[in-house]
Amino acid sequence: MAETYKVAIIGSGPAGSSAAARAAKLGMSHILIERQDHISDTIFKYQKGKFVMSTPDFLPLRSDLNFQAGKREEILDVWNNGLENCEVNVKFNAEVTNIKKEKNFTITYADGETCEAENVILSIGLQGNINKLPCEGAELPLVQYQLDDPEEYEAETIIIIGAGDAAIENAVALSKQNTVIIVNRRAEFARAKQGNLSLITEAIEKGNVEAYYESSPIKVEKDSITLKTADGEAKVPCDRIIARLGASAPRRFVESCGVDFPDKEELKKDPKKRPDPRVLPEVSAQYESNVPGLFIIGALGGYPLIKQAMNQGYEVVEYIGGNKIPPADEPLLVEKFSALNNQNVDDVLETIRKNLPIFAKLNTLLLREAILESNVHAFKKGDTIFKRNDYSNTFYTIYDGEVGILVDPNDPSQVVILDQGNFFGEMGLISGRRRAATVKAITNCIVFETPRRTMLKLIQSVESVKDNLDKVSMLRQIQTHLAPGVDASDLQELIETAEIENFSAGDVIFNQGDEGDHMHLIRSGSCTVSVKVGGKDVVLSYVPSGNYIGEMALLSDQPRSATVKAAHNTQTIRLTGKAFKDVLKKNSGIKNSVEKKFKERISQNEKMEGQPEAGNIIQFLIEQGVGEGTDVLLIDETLCIHCDNCEKACAETHGGLSRLNREAGPSYASIHVPTSCRHCEHPHCMADCPPDAIHRAPDGEVFIDDSCIGCGNCERNCPYGVIQLAAPPPERFNLFSWLLFNKGPPPGDLRKSADYKNKKKKDENQIKQAVKCDMCKDIEGGASCVRACPTGAAARVSPEEFMSMTSLTS
Amino acid sequence: MHESLLIYKKFKYLKLTLTTVILSVVLYLYHSPIGSPNGGTWLGYTLGTTAALIMFWLAWFGARKRSYKKSKGNLEEWASAHVYLGLALVVISTLHSGFQFGLNIHTILYFLMMIVIISGIIGVYFYLKFPRLITKNRNGLTTEMMLNQITEIDEDIRELSMSLDDFTVDLMTKAIEETVIGKSFIIKLRGVDPDCPTTLARKHLRETFFSENKKTAEQLLSKLTRKEKILHQLRKDLKMRSLLQIWLYIHVPFTFAALAALVIHIFSVFYYW
């Protein structure tokens, strides 16, 4: 009979090691079982020297092992030493093949040996179950599923299979001294992070990496791979194949232990359906699965971050030892909830889940995280929560009390009341535009304000959040922009038949001459309307979000009179013609306003057809990406005297480094679009900023704060090249000190001065930070580039205003 | 959205200037001093003080233009006022003089000031004329793009000329290495370089008969012609951009001279009272 442990920990990653260290410290009888001959195989297999981050920063670490952001090697050393010091009982080279529960758990190893334990902690992660090449030859020696050190290889032909971040990072790193071919199953690299997307696009454009799109491997031989491509089969000779196809939960093994997956019932109903590899087993707040005594932590439990996993390891062992300690973030939540008369954290979370439908289906850990990143506000009756035209994009949920939305700016008596459980502020979040209405507290109330980034993450990862948000926001958008004053019940059919559609830049929403049986309400992004005149596209207008299109064909029962294209990434609500016409029939007020707009559009289109130049200007500006901006610097070349005072002003107000390049950038019909930030509706630079250093100020300025770590993601992500990484500038003196005593560099851009160049050479290794236009938000009077223009050539405009017909044809 | 400094805020400063000027003229006509009109009467002092204040204020424009951070408002408004009030000085200071001119510091000040004003008028004229012409001449290209095109053409020229005779190679090398865009001040302003090595090389190539390598010579000729065209464009661009600045080389030094003369003028008037 083998020994019976109090706890057996399977998998020695961050979660498992931390649990084992805790058990050892508590003097609990334990065993840490590891398949490999070293701990933490996933991190062990990271690229050599890889820098490991310690996010989320706000979360305190609770473990007997130490962990700080740093290099892979240092972190592994610290853990190895830690385990040794705690005298953890580790069993290496032991693969678990079966776990059976009777009174105790019986754990069977691959060699047939067994051991018994009262509790089991499953912390095996996902990387132990790497997805293999789905073809013959997947186990041949030239195929590998990891890359340790890219420098190790040179002058080889290496095939990378996959299109995710790991595949791209490997491909780019290897391309320095090898011939690299990346094989992508799809037509584009959609799964990768923006920064990596730019890296791979650049590498492919430069010819450093060759890409095979819409291709998949069908056979591997000892020195070649056969690919199925869009043009047929191709046999590619190669020295090495690196497949980075991700990993998935070892579902069969976990299920064999008796653990249920949440989609079990669905799969039973529909036996043809294949299990979704992203679905993970469900666990309690104490990480216990449906099998009592079997705990699941770490990536397998849905928590891939190292620090979270380590905390879970600690907590779960404490729990097994009979100490039900609150999670590490508990004190932070207690502080968050201090406005709620010191209610118990669990009670508040339970109330949230019960009363706030948008968060109802989040698991406890996700919910805690979302709330931790949110702010809790207690507003007094009559307080303004945000104002119409504020440029904020946070999301609010009402925990308690009532708020009122002032829907009509001209009539403060028109108020829509929202009570507990409702959310608001979603329109700004979706459209990336200014707040559409003012919101006030009607009673004393408590609301949660969740940041844009957290919400976007939830929308992407949790289906129920997205569904809930889409449903409610669709109704509100229709009520705001199309059918004001119409009751929700009258719009039911319209909403039920409506769909959300996505378009990329240049995609056709509908074509001239098409049958018009539906219309679109633009939720985010913007479109251009054009007609074909003599075989050429003539642009008639620019339509920003918050407007509807396609109503003309519906009302007139004629084919589409114009083509509508997305100016950039655009999302619309597609409304069916029949349902819309029914709404019109019942509501004469709306019918009148839609018909009025219809007439306006016809007369506007007639005018614009006679002025193709104005349309060409719109087309030009859209091509320059101005359409997605909120505030764009445009220079009138008939007035610009090339004095560069705008650049000098920019440099002078920003420590000597201009964020604007006047001369660069294209011109059309005397309108010049210099290289300068246009403060996009959905800023590309914000998409992937590790320290979350990029924000939008209340007036709309997108700026970078001091927490920038200089990683360069934003620089790569900006399609307009307006972000630079720059070392801090040298000290400057005032105009007269320079003029009379030659003190410091001359006014204007330092990059042109010798002082700066010398300094730059000296501090080659200095930490750089990203700099960009912040629209002089800290300076009274507005953007200094515009204020410093002596001839009135420089102006900052909102595209919506500038591309309106009155502005272009006057 | 964009508004020229001359029509800034519906000619706000033109209106202000006209009012001041008309008021001065009316007062001048109405005023009947003892003896001939001069700077020493109450009106003379009033006009003189006004003119002196305007002059100091106009000169402050140079500092205002470079004060980016602290100053409020926009520079265009200052520029608009600068232009119109500068013009007002012509009338105000002439009336202040009572049309008495002579060989003295006072008249020197008057002429220095007039040089500043006339150079300023020329400057405004340039500001109105050249921006359009620069845009037209550039035809959508930036200086950098044009220079890059030349670099590319130069590479082609170097390659093509390799198979030709030594003399021609030498000329081509000169065309590549010694072609300068703003060789001297005069050439900058003329916008044409009569001794441009590229032009010389093209002329030579056209006049030389190549029995062999005819095709290469033709290709080379077309490259040189293309390069000349871009050079012409660049020189014209530089000429216009230089003219946009050149008037300042008179306007600014004479401003300082006029200010010095103004100080002496005021000092001497009171000292010799």
CSV table of N, CA and C in Angstrom, one decimal, chain A residues 16-90:
chain,number,residue,atom,x,y,z
A,16,GLY,N,1.0,25.1,-9.5
A,16,GLY,CA,1.4,23.9,-8.7
A,16,GLY,C,2.5,24.1,-7.8
A,17,SER,N,3.6,24.8,-8.2
A,17,SER,CA,4.8,25.0,-7.4
A,17,SER,C,4.4,25.8,-6.2
A,18,SER,N,3.6,26.9,-6.4
A,18,SER,CA,3.2,27.7,-5.3
A,18,SER,C,2.3,26.9,-4.3
A,19,ALA,N,1.5,26.1,-4.8
A,19,ALA,CA,0.6,25.2,-3.9
A,19,ALA,C,1.5,24.3,-3.1
A,20,ALA,N,2.5,23.7,-3.8
A,20,ALA,CA,3.4,22.7,-3.1
A,20,ALA,C,4.2,23.5,-2.0
A,21,ALA,N,4.7,24.7,-2.3
A,21,ALA,CA,5.5,25.4,-1.4
A,21,ALA,C,4.7,25.7,-0.1
A,22,ARG,N,3.4,26.1,-0.4
A,22,ARG,CA,2.5,26.4,0.7
A,22,ARG,C,2.3,25.1,1.6
A,23,ALA,N,2.0,24.0,0.9
A,23,ALA,CA,1.8,22.8,1.6
A,23,ALA,C,3.0,22.4,2.5
A,24,ALA,N,4.2,22.6,1.9
A,24,ALA,CA,5.4,22.2,2.7
A,24,ALA,C,5.5,23.2,3.9
A,25,LYS,N,5.3,24.4,3.7
A,25,LYS,CA,5.4,25.4,4.8
A,25,LYS,C,4.4,25.1,5.9
A,26,LEU,N,3.2,24.6,5.5
A,26,LEU,CA,2.2,24.3,6.5
A,26,LEU,C,2.4,22.9,7.2
A,27,GLY,N,3.4,22.2,6.6
A,27,GLY,CA,3.7,20.9,7.2
A,27,GLY,C,2.7,19.9,6.7
A,28,MET,N,2.0,20.1,5.7
A,28,MET,CA,1.0,19.2,5.2
A,28,MET,C,1.7,18.1,4.4
A,29,SER,N,1.3,16.9,4.5
A,29,SER,CA,1.9,15.8,3.7
A,29,SER,C,1.5,16.0,2.2
A,30,HIS,N,2.5,16.0,1.3
A,30,HIS,CA,2.1,16.4,0.0
A,30,HIS,C,3.1,15.7,-1.0
A,31,ILE,N,2.7,15.8,-2.3
A,31,ILE,CA,3.6,15.4,-3.3
A,31,ILE,C,3.3,16.3,-4.5
A,32,LEU,N,4.4,16.7,-5.2
A,32,LEU,CA,4.3,17.6,-6.4
A,32,LEU,C,4.7,16.7,-7.5
A,33,ILE,N,3.8,16.4,-8.4
A,33,ILE,CA,4.1,15.4,-9.5
A,33,ILE,C,4.3,16.2,-10.8
A,34,GLU,N,5.5,15.9,-11.4
A,34,GLU,CA,5.8,16.6,-12.7
A,34,GLU,C,6.2,15.6,-13.7
A,35,ARG,N,5.7,15.8,-14.9
A,35,ARG,CA,6.0,14.9,-16.0
A,35,ARG,C,7.4,15.0,-16.5
A,36,GLN,N,7.9,16.2,-16.6
A,36,GLN,CA,9.3,16.4,-17.1
A,36,GLN,C,10.3,16.2,-16.0
A,37,ASP,N,11.6,16.5,-16.3
A,37,ASP,CA,12.6,16.4,-15.3
A,37,ASP,C,13.0,17.7,-14.7
A,38,HIS,N,12.1,18.7,-15.0
A,38,HIS,CA,12.4,20.1,-14.4
A,38,HIS,C,11.0,20.7,-14.2
A,39,ILE,N,11.0,21.7,-13.4
A,39,ILE,CA,9.7,22.3,-13.1
A,39,ILE,C,9.3,23.3,-14.2
A,40,SER,N,8.0,23.6,-14.2
A,40,SER,CA,7.4,24.7,-15.0
A,40,SER,C,7.8,24.6,-16.5
A,41,ASP,N,7.4,23.5,-17.1
A,41,ASP,CA,7.8,23.2,-18.5
A,41,ASP,C,7.4,24.3,-19.5
A,42,THR,N,6.3,24.9,-19.3
A,42,THR,CA,5.8,26.0,-20.2
A,42,THR,C,6.8,27.1,-20.2
A,43,ILE,N,7.2,27.6,-19.0
A,43,ILE,CA,8.1,28.7,-19.0
A,43,ILE,C,9.5,28.3,-19.3
A,44,PHE,N,9.8,27.0,-19.0
A,44,PHE,CA,11.1,26.5,-19.4
A,44,PHE,C,11.3,26.5,-20.9
A,45,LYS,N,10.2,26.4,-21.6
A,45,LYS,CA,10.2,26.3,-23.1
A,45,LYS,C,10.1,27.7,-23.7
A,46,TYR,N,10.0,28.7,-22.9
A,46,TYR,CA,9.9,30.1,-23.5
A,46,TYR,C,11.2,30.3,-24.3
A,47,GLN,N,11.1,31.3,-25.3
A,47,GLN,CA,12.3,31.7,-26.0
A,47,GLN,C,13.4,32.1,-25.0
A,48,LYS,N,14.6,31.8,-25.2
A,48,LYS,CA,15.7,32.1,-24.3
A,48,LYS,C,15.8,33.6,-24.0
A,49,GLY,N,15.9,33.9,-22.8
A,49,GLY,CA,16.0,35.4,-22.4
A,49,GLY,C,14.7,36.1,-22.5
A,50,LYS,N,13.6,35.4,-22.7
A,50,LYS,CA,12.3,36.1,-22.8
A,50,LYS,C,12.0,36.9,-21.6
A,51,PHE,N,11.5,38.1,-21.7
A,51,PHE,CA,11.1,38.9,-20.6
A,51,PHE,C,9.7,38.5,-20.2
A,52,VAL,N,9.5,38.1,-18.9
A,52,VAL,CA,8.2,37.6,-18.4
A,52,VAL,C,7.6,38.7,-17.6
A,53,MET,N,6.4,39.1,-18.0
A,53,MET,CA,5.7,40.2,-17.3
A,53,MET,C,5.0,39.7,-16.1
A,54,SER,N,4.7,40.7,-15.1
A,54,SER,CA,4.1,40.3,-13.9
A,54,SER,C,2.7,40.9,-13.8
A,55,THR,N,2.0,41.0,-14.9
A,55,THR,CA,0.6,41.6,-14.8
A,55,THR,C,-0.3,40.6,-14.1
A,56,PRO,N,-1.5,41.0,-13.5
A,56,PRO,CA,-1.9,42.4,-13.4
A,56,PRO,C,-1.2,43.1,-12.2
A,57,ASP,N,-0.7,44.3,-12.4
A,57,ASP,CA,0.1,45.0,-11.4
A,57,ASP,C,-0.6,45.3,-10.1
A,58,PHE,N,-1.9,45.5,-10.2
A,58,PHE,CA,-2.6,45.9,-8.9
A,58,PHE,C,-2.7,44.7,-8.0
A,59,LEU,N,-2.5,43.5,-8.5
A,59,LEU,CA,-2.8,42.3,-7.6
A,59,LEU,C,-1.5,42.0,-6.8
A,60,PRO,N,-1.7,41.9,-5.5
A,60,PRO,CA,-0.5,41.6,-4.7
A,60,PRO,C,-0.2,40.1,-4.8
A,61,LEU,N,1.1,39.7,-4.7
A,61,LEU,CA,1.5,38.3,-4.8
A,61,LEU,C,1.3,37.7,-3.5
A,62,ARG,N,0.7,36.5,-3.5
A,62,ARG,CA,0.6,35.8,-2.2
A,62,ARG,C,1.1,34.4,-2.4
A,63,SER,N,2.4,34.2,-2.1
A,63,SER,CA,3.0,32.9,-2.4
A,63,SER,C,4.3,32.7,-1.5
A,64,ASP,N,4.7,31.5,-1.3
A,64,ASP,CA,6.0,31.3,-0.6
A,64,ASP,C,7.1,31.4,-1.6
A,65,LEU,N,6.8,31.4,-2.8
A,65,LEU,CA,7.8,31.6,-3.9
A,65,LEU,C,7.8,33.0,-4.3
A,66,ASN,N,8.9,33.5,-4.7
A,66,ASN,CA,9.0,34.9,-5.1
A,66,ASN,C,8.7,35.0,-6.6
A,67,PHE,N,8.2,36.1,-7.0
A,67,PHE,CA,8.0,36.3,-8.5
A,67,PHE,C,8.0,37.8,-8.8
A,68,GLN,N,8.9,38.2,-9.7
A,68,GLN,CA,8.9,39.6,-10.2
A,68,GLN,C,9.1,39.5,-11.7
A,69,ALA,N,8.7,40.5,-12.4
A,69,ALA,CA,8.9,40.6,-13.8
A,69,ALA,C,10.4,40.5,-14.1
A,70,GLY,N,10.8,39.7,-15.0
A,70,GLY,CA,12.2,39.5,-15.3
A,70,GLY,C,12.4,38.5,-16.4
A,71,LYS,N,13.7,38.1,-16.5
A,71,LYS,CA,14.0,37.1,-17.6
A,71,LYS,C,13.6,35.7,-17.2
A,72,ARG,N,13.3,34.9,-18.1
A,72,ARG,CA,12.9,33.5,-17.9
A,72,ARG,C,13.8,32.8,-17.0
A,73,GLU,N,15.1,32.9,-17.3
A,73,GLU,CA,16.1,32.1,-16.5
A,73,GLU,C,16.1,32.5,-15.0
A,74,GLU,N,16.0,33.9,-14.8
A,74,GLU,CA,16.1,34.3,-13.4
A,74,GLU,C,14.9,33.8,-12.6
A,75,ILE,N,13.7,33.8,-13.3
A,75,ILE,CA,12.5,33.4,-12.6
A,75,ILE,C,12.5,31.9,-12.3
A,76,LEU,N,13.0,31.1,-13.2
A,76,LEU,CA,13.1,29.7,-12.9
A,76,LEU,C,14.1,29.4,-11.8
A,77,ASP,N,15.2,30.1,-11.8
A,77,ASP,CA,16.2,30.0,-10.7
A,77,ASP,C,15.5,30.2,-9.3
A,78,VAL,N,14.8,31.4,-9.3
A,78,VAL,CA,14.2,31.7,-8.0
A,78,VAL,C,13.2,30.6,-7.5
A,79,TRP,N,12.5,30.1,-8.5
A,79,TRP,CA,11.5,29.1,-8.1
A,79,TRP,C,12.2,27.8,-7.6
A,80,ASN,N,13.2,27.4,-8.4
A,80,ASN,CA,13.9,26.1,-8.0
A,80,ASN,C,14.5,26.3,-6.6
A,81,ASN,N,15.1,27.4,-6.4
A,81,ASN,CA,15.7,27.6,-5.0
A,81,ASN,C,14.6,27.6,-4.0
A,82,GLY,N,13.5,28.3,-4.3
A,82,GLY,CA,12.4,28.4,-3.4
A,82,GLY,C,11.8,27.0,-3.0
A,83,LEU,N,11.7,26.2,-4.0
A,83,LEU,CA,11.1,24.8,-3.7
A,83,LEU,C,12.1,24.0,-2.8
A,84,GLU,N,13.4,24.2,-3.1
A,84,GLU,CA,14.4,23.5,-2.3
A,84,GLU,C,14.3,24.0,-0.9
A,85,ASN,N,14.3,25.3,-0.7
A,85,ASN,CA,14.3,25.9,0.7
A,85,ASN,C,13.1,25.4,1.4
A,86,CYS,N,11.9,25.3,0.8
A,86,CYS,CA,10.7,24.9,1.5
A,86,CYS,C,10.7,23.4,1.7
A,87,GLU,N,11.7,22.7,1.1
A,87,GLU,CA,11.7,21.2,1.2
A,87,GLU,C,10.4,20.6,0.6
A,88,VAL,N,10.2,21.0,-0.6
A,88,VAL,CA,9.0,20.4,-1.2
A,88,VAL,C,9.3,19.0,-1.7
A,89,ASN,N,8.3,18.1,-1.6
A,89,ASN,CA,8.5,16.7,-2.1
A,89,ASN,C,8.1,16.7,-3.5
A,90,VAL,N,9.1,16.7,-4.4
A,90,VAL,CA,8.8,16.7,-5.9
A,90,VAL,C,9.1,15.3,-6.5
